[in-house]
XYZ file of N, CA and C in Angstrom:
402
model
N 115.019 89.112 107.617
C 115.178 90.109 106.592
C 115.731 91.411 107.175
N 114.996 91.802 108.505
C 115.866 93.076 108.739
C 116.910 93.762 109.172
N 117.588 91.743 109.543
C 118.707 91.669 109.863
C 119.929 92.112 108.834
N 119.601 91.812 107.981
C 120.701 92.821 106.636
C 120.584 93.585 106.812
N 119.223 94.724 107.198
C 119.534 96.108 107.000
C 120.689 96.652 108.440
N 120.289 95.607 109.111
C 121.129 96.204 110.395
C 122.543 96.000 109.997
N 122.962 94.898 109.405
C 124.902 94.599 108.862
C 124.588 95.800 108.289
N 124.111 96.743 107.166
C 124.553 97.604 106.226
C 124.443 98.597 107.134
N 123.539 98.804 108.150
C 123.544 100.070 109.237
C 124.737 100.309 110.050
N 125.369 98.917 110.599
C 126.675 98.488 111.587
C 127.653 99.022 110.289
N 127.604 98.916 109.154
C 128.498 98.885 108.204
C 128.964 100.566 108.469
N 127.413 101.310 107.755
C 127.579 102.651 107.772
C 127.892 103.351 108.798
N 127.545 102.803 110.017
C 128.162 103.539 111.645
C 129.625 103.501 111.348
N 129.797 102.558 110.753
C 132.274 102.294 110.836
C 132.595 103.530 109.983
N 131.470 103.588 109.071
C 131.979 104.799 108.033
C 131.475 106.651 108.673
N 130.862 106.130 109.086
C 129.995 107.775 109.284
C 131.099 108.641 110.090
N 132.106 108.508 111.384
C 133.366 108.754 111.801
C 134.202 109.687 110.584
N 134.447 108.752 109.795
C 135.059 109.379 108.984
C 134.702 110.556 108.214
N 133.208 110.623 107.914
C 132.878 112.091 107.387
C 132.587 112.556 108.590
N 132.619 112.709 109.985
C 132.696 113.576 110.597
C 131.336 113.532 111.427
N 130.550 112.473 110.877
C 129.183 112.294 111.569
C 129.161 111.589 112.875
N 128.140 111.412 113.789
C 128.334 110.961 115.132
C 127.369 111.685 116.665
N 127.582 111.095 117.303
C 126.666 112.011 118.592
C 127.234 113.292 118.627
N 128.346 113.467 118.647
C 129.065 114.742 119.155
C 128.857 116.022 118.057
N 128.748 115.542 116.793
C 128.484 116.472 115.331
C 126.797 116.615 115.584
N 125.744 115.988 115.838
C 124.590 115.908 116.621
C 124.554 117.197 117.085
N 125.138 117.191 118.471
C 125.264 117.692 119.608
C 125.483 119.568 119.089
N 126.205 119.157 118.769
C 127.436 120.557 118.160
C 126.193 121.000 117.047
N 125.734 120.799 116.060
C 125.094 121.499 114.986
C 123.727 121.365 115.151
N 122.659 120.607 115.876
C 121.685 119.944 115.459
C 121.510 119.183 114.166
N 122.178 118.796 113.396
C 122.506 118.076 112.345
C 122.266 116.572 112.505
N 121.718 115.883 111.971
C 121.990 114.613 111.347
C 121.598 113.703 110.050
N 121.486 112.265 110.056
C 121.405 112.034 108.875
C 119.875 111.078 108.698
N 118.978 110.936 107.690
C 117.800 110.535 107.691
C 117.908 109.552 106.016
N 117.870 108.512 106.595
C 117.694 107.575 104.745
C 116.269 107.917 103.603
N 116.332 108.503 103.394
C 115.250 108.901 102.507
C 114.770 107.623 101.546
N 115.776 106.682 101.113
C 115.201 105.844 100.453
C 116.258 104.493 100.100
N 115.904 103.390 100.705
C 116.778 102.325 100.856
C 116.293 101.377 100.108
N 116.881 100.703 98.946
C 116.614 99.152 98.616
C 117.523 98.291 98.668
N 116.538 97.226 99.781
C 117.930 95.926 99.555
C 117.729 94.821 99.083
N 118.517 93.851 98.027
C 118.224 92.956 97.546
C 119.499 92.075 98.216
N 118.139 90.977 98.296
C 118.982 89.835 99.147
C 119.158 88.574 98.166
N 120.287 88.504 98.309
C 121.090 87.058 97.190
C 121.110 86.002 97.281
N 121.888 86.103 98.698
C 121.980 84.341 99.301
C 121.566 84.335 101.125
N 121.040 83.370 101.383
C 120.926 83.695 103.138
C 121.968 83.762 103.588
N 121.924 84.307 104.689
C 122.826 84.207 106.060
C 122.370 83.835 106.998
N 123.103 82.793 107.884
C 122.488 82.675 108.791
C 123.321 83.269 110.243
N 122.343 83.053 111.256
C 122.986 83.382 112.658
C 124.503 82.436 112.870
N 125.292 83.797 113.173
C 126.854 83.397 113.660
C 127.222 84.034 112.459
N 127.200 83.699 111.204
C 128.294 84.018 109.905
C 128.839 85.441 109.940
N 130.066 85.130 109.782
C 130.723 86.402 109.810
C 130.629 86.824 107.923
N 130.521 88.231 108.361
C 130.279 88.876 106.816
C 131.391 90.122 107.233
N 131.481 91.032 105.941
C 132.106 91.723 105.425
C 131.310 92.877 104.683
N 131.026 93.942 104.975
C 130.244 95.489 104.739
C 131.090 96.143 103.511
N 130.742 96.563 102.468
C 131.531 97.412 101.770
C 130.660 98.898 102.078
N 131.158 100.343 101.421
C 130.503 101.136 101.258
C 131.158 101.644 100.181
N 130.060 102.342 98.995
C 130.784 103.149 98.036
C 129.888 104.481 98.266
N 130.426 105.389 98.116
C 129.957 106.365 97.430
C 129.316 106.812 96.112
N 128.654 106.878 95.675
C 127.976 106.563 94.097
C 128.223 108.288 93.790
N 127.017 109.227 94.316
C 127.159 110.624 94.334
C 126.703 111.140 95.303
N 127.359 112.589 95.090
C 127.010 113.355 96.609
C 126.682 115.468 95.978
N 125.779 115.695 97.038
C 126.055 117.191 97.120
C 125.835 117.809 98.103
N 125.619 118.748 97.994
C 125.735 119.745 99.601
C 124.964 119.163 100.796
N 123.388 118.295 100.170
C 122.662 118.053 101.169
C 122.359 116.730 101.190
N 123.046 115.738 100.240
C 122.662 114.476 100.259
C 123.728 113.607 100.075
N 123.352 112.199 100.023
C 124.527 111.037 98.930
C 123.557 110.627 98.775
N 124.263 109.629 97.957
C 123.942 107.865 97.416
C 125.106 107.240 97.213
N 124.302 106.004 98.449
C 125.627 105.564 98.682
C 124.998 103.645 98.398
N 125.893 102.826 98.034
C 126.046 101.227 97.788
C 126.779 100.509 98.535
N 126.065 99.545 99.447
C 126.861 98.389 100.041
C 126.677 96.979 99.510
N 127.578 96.042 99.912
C 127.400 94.840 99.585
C 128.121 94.597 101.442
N 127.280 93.274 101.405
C 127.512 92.059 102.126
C 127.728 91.026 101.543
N 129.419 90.556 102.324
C 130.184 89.637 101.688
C 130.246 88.587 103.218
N 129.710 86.980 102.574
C 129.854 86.019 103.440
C 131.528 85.959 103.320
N 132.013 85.804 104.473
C 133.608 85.198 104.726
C 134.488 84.372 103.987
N 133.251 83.505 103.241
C 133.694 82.259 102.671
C 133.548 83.352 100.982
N 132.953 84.127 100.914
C 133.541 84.902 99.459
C 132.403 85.046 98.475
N 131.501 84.746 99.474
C 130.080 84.723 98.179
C 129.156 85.981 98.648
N 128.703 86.804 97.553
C 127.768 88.077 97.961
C 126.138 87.473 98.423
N 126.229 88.130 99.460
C 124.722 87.557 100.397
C 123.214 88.582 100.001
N 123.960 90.239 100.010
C 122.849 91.061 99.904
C 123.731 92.157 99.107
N 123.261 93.184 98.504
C 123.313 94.735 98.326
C 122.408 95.548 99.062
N 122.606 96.693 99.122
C 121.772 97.694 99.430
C 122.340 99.128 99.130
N 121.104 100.493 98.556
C 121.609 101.095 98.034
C 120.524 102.334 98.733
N 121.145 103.201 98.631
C 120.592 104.399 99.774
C 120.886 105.731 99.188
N 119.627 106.655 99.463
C 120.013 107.488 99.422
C 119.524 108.641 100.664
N 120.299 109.207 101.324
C 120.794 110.059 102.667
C 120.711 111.734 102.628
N 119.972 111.790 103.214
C 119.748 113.597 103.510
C 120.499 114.197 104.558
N 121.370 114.869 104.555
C 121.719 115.967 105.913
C 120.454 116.607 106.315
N 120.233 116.218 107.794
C 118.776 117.222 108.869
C 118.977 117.933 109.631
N 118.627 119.135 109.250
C 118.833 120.217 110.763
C 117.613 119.792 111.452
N 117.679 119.343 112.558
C 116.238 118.755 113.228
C 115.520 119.884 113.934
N 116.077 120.900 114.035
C 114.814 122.055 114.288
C 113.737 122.325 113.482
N 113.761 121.734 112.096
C 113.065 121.955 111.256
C 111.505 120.999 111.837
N 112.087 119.856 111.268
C 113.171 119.428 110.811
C 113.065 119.346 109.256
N 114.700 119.865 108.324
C 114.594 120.147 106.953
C 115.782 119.081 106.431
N 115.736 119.393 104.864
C 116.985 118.986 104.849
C 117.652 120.237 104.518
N 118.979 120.144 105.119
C 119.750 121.129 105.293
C 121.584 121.214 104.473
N 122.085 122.092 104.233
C 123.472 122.015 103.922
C 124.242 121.359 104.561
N 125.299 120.221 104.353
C 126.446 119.907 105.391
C 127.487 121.090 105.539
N 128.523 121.134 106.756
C 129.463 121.589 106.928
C 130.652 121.489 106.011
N 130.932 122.588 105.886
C 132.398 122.541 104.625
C 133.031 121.286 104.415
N 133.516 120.850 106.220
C 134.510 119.938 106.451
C 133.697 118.473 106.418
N 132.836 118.376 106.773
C 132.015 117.410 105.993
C 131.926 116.495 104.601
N 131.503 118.068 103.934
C 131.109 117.788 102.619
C 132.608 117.373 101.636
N 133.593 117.906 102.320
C 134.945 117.793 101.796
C 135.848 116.512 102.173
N 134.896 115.703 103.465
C 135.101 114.116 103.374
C 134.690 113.098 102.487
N 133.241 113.922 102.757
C 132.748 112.688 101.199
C 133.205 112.876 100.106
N 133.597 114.313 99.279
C 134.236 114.538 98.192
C 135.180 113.571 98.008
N 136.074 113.425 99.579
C 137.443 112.406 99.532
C 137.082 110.914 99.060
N 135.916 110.799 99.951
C 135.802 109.209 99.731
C 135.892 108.805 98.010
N 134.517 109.919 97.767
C 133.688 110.078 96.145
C 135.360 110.064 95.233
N 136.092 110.608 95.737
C 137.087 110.758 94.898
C 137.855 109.457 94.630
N 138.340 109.103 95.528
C 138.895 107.929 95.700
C 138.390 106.363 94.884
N 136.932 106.650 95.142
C 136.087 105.275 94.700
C 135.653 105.550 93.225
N 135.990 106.879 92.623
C 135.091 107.182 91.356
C 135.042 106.215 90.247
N 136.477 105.861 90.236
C 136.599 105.268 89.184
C 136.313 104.009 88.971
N 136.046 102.901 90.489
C 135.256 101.904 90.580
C 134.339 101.776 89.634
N 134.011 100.362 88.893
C 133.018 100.492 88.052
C 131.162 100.975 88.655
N 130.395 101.113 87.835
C 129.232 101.366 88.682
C 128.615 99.874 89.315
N 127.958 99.673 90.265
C 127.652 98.599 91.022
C 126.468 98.048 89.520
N 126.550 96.762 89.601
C 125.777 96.259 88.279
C 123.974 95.964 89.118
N 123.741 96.110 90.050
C 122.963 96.482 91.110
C 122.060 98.115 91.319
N 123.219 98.680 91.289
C 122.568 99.933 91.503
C 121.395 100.778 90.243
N 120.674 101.574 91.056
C 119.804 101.827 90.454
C 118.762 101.480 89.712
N 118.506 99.664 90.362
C 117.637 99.046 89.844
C 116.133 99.397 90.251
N 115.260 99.450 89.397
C 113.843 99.875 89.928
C 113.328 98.496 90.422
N 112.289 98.572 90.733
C 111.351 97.159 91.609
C 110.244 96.838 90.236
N 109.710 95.979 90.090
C 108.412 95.853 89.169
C 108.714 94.501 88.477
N 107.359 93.999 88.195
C 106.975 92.491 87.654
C 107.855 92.897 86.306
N 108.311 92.330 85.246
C 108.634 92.317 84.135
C 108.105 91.491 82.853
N 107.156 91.847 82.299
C 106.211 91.412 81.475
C 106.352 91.002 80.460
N 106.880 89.775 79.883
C 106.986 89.614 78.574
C 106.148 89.945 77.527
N 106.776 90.393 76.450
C 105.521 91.694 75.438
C 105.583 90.983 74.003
């Protein structure tokens, strides 16, 4: 099981570069990033060896957070897991959550922009709980 969370973690490391996140943004601000709240629902197994495929969307974002949606895609074309997150910027002196950097916040805008019009994930924002016939 916690092997998905690690594909969607490997996923988000390919992406985090691009907004500007990394050891060196670390280093430079005391800044980083903390998952405040992750659910993943798993579809189909995977097993050891299968090559998969990471998406990331952007859902929403603001000065000090996202929410962001992945899927894991088996090779052969069938969805294995989702997972859906939502991410705090940390000044770790606090440690708080804190504002991102202009140039930052003006990557994810890019991504957010780009993906908006994607439909919403038919996944996202699902709550957890038994469902009771009434």
């Amino acid at each position: 099981m916690a092997y998905y969370s690690v594909l969607m973690d490997q996923c988000a490391d390919q992406v985090y570069p691009t907004f500007g996140f990394g050891p060196a943004y670390r280093d430079e601000t005391g800044c980083t990033t903390y998952v405040a709240e992750h659910h993943v629902c798993y579809l189909r197994e995977l097993h050891e060896g299968d090559k998969v495929i990471g998406t990331f969307q952007i859902l929403d974002y603001d000065e000090k957070r996202f929410h962001c949606y992945q899927e894991l895609w088996h090779e052969d074309g069938w969805l294995a897991a989702t997972g859906e997150a939502l991410t705090l910027h940390v000044d770790q002196s606090g440690p708080k959550v804190a504002p991102m950097r202009e140039d930052v916040l003006a990557r994810i805008a890019k991504m957010y922009e780009a993906q908006k019009d994607l439909p919403w994930p038919k996944r996202a924002g699902n709550s957890i709980g038994i469902k009771h016939k009434t």
